[in-house]
Tab-separated table of C-alpha atoms and ligand atoms in Angstrom:
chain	number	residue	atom	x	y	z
A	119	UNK	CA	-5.465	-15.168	4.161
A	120	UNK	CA	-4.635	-16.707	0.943
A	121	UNK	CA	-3.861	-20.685	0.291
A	122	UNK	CA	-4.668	-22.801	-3.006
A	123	UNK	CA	-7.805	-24.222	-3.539
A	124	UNK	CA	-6.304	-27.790	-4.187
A	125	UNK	CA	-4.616	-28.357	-0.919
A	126	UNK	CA	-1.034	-28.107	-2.383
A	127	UNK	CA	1.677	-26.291	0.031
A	128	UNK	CA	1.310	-25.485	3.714
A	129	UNK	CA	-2.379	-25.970	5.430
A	130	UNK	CA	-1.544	-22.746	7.113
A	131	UNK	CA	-2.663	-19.345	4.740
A	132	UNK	CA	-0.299	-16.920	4.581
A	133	UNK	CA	-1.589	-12.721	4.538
A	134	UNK	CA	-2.032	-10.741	2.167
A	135	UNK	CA	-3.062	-7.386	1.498
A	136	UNK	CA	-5.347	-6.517	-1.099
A	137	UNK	CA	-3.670	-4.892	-3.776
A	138	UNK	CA	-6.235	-3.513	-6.638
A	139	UNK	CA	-9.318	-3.939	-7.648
A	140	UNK	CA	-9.953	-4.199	-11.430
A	141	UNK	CA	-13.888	-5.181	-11.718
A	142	UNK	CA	-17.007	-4.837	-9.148
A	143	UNK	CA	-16.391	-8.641	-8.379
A	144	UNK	CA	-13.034	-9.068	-8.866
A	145	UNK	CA	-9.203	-8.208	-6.464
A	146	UNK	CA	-6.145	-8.897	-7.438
A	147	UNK	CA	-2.581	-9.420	-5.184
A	148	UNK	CA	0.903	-8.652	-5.519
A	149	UNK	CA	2.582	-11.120	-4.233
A	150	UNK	CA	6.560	-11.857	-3.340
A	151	UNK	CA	7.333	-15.594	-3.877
A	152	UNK	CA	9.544	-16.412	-0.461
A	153	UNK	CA	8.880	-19.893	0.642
A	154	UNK	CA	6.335	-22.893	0.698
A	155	UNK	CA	3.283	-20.935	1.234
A	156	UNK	CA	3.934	-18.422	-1.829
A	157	UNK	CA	5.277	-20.704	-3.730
A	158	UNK	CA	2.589	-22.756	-3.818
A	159	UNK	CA	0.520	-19.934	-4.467
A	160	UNK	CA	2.629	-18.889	-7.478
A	161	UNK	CA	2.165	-22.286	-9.229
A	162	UNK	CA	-1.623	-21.557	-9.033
A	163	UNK	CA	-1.880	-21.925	-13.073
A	164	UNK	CA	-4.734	-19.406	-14.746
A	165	UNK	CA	-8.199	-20.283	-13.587
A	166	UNK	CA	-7.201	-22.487	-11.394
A	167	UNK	CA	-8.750	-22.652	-7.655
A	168	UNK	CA	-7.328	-21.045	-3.954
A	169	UNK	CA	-9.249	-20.444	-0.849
A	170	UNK	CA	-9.409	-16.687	0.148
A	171	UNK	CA	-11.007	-15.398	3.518
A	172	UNK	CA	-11.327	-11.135	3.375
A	173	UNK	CA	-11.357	-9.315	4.354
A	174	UNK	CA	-10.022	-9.403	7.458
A	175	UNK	CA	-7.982	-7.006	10.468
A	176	UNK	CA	-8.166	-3.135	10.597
A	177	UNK	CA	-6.229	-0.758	7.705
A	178	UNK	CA	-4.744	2.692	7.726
A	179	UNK	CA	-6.738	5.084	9.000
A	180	UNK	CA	-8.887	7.249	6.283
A	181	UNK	CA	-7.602	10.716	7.081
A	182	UNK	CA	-10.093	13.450	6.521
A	183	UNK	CA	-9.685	15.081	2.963
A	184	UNK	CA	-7.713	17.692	4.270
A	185	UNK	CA	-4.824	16.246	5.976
A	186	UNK	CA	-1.933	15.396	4.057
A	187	UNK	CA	-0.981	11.779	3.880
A	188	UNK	CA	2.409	10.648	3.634
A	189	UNK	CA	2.664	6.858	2.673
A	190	UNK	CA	5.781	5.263	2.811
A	191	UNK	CA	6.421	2.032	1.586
A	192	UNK	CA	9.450	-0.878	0.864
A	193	UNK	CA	9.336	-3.413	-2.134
A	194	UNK	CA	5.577	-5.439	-1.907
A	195	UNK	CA	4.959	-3.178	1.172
A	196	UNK	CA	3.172	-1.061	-1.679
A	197	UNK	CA	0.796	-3.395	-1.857
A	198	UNK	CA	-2.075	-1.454	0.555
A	199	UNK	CA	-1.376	1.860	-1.008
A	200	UNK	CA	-2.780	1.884	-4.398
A	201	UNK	CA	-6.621	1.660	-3.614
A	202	UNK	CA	-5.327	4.284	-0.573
A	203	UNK	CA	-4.295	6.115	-3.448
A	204	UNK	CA	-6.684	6.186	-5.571
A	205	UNK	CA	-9.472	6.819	-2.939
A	206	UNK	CA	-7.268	9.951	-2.126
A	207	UNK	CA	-7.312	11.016	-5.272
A	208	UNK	CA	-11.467	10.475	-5.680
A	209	UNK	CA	-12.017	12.324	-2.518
A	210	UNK	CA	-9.982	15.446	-4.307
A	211	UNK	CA	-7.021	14.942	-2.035
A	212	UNK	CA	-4.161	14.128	-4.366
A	213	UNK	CA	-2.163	16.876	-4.397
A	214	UNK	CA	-1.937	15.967	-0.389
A	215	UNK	CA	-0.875	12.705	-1.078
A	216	UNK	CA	2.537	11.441	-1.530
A	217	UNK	CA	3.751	7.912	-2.006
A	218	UNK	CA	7.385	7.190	-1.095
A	219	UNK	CA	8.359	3.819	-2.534
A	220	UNK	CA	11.898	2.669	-2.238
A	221	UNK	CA	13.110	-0.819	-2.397
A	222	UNK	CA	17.083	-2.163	-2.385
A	223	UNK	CA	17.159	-2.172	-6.583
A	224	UNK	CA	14.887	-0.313	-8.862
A	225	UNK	CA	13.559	-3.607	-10.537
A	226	UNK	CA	12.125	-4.039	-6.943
A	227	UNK	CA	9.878	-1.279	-7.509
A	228	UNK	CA	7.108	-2.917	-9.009
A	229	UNK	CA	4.511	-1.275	-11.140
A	230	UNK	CA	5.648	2.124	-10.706
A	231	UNK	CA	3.068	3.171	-13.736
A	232	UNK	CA	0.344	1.784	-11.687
A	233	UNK	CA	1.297	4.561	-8.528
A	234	UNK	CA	1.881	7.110	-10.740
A	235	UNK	CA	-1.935	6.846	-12.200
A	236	UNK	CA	-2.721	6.658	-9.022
A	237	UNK	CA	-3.310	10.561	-8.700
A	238	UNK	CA	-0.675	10.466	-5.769
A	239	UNK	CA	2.837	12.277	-5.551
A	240	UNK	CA	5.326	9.851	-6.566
A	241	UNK	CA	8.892	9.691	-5.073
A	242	UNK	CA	11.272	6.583	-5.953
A	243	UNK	CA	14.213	5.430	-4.279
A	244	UNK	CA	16.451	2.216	-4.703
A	245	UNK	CA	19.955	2.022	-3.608
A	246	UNK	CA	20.963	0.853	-6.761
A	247	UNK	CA	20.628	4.117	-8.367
A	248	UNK	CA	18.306	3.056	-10.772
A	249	UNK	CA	15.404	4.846	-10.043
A	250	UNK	CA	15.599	8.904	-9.428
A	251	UNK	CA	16.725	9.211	-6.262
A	252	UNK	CA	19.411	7.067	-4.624
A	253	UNK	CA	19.507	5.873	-1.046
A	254	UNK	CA	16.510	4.502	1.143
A	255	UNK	CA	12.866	5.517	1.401
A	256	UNK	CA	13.875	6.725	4.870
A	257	UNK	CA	16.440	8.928	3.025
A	258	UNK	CA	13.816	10.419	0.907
A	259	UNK	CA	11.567	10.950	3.660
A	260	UNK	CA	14.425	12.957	5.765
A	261	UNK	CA	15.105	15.154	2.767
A	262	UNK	CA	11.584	15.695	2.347
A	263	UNK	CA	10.800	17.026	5.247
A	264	UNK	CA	14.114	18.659	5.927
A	265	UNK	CA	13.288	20.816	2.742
A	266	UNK	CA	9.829	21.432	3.832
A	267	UNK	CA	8.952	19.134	0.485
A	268	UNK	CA	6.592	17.317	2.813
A	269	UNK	CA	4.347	18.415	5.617
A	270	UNK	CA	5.275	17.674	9.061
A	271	UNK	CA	1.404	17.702	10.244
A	272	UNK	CA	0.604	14.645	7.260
A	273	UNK	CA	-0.755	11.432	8.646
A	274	UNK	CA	2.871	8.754	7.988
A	275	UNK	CA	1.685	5.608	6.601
A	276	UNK	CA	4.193	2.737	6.408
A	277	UNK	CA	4.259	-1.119	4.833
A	278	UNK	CA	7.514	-3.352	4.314
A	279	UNK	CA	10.039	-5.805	5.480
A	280	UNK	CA	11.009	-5.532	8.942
A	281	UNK	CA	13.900	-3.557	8.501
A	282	UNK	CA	12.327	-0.547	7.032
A	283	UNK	CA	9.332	-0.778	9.597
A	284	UNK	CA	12.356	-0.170	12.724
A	285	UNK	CA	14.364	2.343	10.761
A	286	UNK	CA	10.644	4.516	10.218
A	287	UNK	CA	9.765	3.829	13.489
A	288	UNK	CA	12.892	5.422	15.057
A	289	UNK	CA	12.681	8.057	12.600
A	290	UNK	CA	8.889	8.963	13.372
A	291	UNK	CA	9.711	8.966	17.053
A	292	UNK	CA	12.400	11.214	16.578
A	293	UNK	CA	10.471	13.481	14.474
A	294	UNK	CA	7.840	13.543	16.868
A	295	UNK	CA	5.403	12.511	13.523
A	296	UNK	CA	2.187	10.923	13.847
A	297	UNK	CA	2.712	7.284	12.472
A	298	UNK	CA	0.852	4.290	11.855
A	299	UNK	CA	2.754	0.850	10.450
A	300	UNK	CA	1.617	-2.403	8.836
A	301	UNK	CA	3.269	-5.233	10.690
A	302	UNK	CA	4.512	-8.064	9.181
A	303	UNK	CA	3.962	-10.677	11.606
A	304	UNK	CA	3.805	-14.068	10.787
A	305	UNK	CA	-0.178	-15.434	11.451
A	306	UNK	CA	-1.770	-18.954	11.709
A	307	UNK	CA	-5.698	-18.457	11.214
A	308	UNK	CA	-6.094	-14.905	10.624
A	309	UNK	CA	-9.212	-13.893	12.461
A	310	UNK	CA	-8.162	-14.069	16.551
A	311	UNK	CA	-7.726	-18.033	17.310
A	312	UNK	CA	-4.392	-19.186	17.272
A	313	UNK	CA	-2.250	-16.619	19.287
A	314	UNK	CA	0.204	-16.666	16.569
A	315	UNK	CA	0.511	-12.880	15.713
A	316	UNK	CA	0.900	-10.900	19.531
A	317	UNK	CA	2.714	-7.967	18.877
A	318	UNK	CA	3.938	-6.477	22.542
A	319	UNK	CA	1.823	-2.962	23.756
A	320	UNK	CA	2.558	0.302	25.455
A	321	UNK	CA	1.078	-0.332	29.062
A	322	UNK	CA	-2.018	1.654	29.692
A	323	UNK	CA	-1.878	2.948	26.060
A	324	UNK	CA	-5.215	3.453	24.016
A	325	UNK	CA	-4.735	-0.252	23.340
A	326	UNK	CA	-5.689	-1.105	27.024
A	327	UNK	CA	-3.710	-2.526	30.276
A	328	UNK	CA	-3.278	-6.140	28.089
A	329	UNK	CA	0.292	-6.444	27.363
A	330	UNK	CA	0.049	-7.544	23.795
A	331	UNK	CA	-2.075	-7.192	20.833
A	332	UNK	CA	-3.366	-9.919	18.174
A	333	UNK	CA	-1.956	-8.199	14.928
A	334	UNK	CA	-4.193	-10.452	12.964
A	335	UNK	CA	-7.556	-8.915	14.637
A	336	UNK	CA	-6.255	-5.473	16.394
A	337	UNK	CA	-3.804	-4.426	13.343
A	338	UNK	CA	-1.662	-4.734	10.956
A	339	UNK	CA	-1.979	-1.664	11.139
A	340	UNK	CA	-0.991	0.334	14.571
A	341	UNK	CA	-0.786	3.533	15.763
A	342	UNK	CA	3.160	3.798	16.380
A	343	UNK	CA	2.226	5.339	20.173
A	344	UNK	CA	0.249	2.203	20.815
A	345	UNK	CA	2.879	-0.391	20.356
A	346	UNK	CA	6.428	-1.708	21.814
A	347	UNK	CA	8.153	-1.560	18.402
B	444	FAD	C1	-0.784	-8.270	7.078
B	444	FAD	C2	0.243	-8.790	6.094
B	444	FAD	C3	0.135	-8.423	4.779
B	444	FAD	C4	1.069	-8.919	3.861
B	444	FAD	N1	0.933	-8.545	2.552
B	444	FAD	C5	1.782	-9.034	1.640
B	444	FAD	C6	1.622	-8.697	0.263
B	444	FAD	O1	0.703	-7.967	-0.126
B	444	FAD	N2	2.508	-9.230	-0.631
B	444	FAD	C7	3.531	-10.073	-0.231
B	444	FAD	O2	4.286	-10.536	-1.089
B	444	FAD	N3	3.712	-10.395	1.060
B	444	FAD	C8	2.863	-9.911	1.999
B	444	FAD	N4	3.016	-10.275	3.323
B	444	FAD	C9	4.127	-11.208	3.683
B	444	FAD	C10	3.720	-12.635	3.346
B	444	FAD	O3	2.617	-13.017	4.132
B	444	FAD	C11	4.898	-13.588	3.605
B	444	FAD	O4	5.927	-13.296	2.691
B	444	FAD	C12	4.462	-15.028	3.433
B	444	FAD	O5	3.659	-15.399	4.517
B	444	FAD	C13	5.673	-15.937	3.354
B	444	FAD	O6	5.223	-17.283	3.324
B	444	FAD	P1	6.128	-18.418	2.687
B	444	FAD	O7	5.575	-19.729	3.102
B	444	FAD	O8	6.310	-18.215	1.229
B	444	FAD	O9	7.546	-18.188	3.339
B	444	FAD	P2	8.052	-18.733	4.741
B	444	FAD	O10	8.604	-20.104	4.610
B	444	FAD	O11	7.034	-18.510	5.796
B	444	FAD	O12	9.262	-17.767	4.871
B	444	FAD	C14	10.294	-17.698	3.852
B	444	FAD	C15	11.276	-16.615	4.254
B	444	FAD	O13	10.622	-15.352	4.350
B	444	FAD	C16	10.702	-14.849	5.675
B	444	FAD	N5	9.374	-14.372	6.034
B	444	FAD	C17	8.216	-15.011	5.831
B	444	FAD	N6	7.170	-14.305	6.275
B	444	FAD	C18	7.679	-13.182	6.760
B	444	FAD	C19	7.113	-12.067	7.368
B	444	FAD	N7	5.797	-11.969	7.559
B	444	FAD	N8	7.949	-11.090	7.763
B	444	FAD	C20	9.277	-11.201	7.594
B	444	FAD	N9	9.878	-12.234	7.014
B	444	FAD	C21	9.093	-13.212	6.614
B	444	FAD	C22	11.082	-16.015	6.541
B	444	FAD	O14	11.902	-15.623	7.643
B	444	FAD	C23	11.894	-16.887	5.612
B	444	FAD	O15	13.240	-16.445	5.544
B	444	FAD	C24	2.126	-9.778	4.273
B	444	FAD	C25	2.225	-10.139	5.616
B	444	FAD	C26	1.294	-9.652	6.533
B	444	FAD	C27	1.390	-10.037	7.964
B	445	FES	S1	-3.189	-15.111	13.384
B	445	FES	FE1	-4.331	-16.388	14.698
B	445	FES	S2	-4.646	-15.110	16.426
B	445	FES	FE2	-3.684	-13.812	15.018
């Protein structure tokens, strides 16, 4: 949960995912400017101040070294999935990787050398045409596995706007794959206090007889099975 450190913009934070990690002591964020909040973080000027608390809420799973991954992801919603990456990659598991990224134009597909360094399989897709394939993420993921490109048994990983999250969703369920998503709730304090997150539950699933789930403490990330999405 990410505000600046001079009080400036909204007393609310707004989330964040941790995005790389470029010294022992030191993260960095991608962030999309939107409204007030990121705004306000975007005028942060070089050395200047913000108040941070992390980290915070439950990730993707860390599949065992030999089970493919298959991480999808739309515009910023790339944001978890370079450190996934490159841990991959560490544990020898690259080659069972694969990062989807697709976003509406290419320009949206930000730092696309970054991925590709990341030791993961690369696949780009912006409806624009300006990256090397054309059409949605979703699109690439259909051909994928419809060519037997990508392997049905992979654990799907998927981050982005709302839109993308429903159309993988329905997708996933259809397929029958094993899915988990990133939600993109909106979220007041971050750590369980406010109530603002509640995403709604499958009754009597592993998440319990409780109707709804905190996203902020219990996710962002969810198994799809768990969830009423
Ligand atoms: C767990 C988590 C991780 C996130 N990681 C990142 C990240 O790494 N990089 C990044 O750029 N963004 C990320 N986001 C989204 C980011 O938190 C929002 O864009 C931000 O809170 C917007 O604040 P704002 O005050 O600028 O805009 P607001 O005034 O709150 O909103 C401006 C516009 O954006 C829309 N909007 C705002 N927040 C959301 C949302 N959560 N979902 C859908 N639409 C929204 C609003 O409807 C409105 O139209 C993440 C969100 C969550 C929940
Ligand atoms: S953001 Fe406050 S309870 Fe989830």
């Amino acid at each position: 949960m990410l505000s600046p450190g001079n009080g400036d913009g909204p007393c609310i934070p707004r989330p964040f995912s941790i995005y790389d990690r470029t010294a022992a002591d030191r993260v960095t964020f991608l962030i999309q400017v939107h409204g007030p909040g990121t705004r306000a973080l975007a005028a942060i000027e070089e050395g200047g101040a913000y108040t941070c608390t992390m980290p915070l809420g439950q990730g993707f799973q860390v599949a065992p070294r030999e089970r493919p991954v298959v991480m999808v992801a739309g515009g910023v919603g790339s944001a978890p999935f370079l450190l996934y990456a490159r841990a991959r990659t560490a544990a020898g598991a690259g080659d069972s990787t694969w990062m989807l990224y697709g976003a509406r134009t290419a320009d949206r597909l930000y730092d696309r050398e970054l991925f590709a360094g990341a030791g993961a399989r690369l696949l780009c897709a912006s409806q624009d045409g300006g990256a090397e394939h054309r059409g949605t993420v979703i699109d690439l993921l259909r051909d994928g596995l419809d060519a037997g490109r990508l392997p049905q048994h992979a654990l799907f990983a998927a981050c982005g706007p709302e839109g993308l999250l429903h159309a993988f969703a329905e997708f996933a369920r259809t397929r029958n794959l094993h899915a988990e998503l990133s939600l993109e709730t909106y979220m007041g304090c971050g750590w369980g206090g406010c109530n603002a997150c509640p995403v709604p539950t499958e009754p009597n699933g592993p998440l319990g007889s409780w109707p709804w789930a905190k996203t902020c403490t219990q996710g962002p990330v969810f198994d799809l099975r768990t969830i009423r999405f």
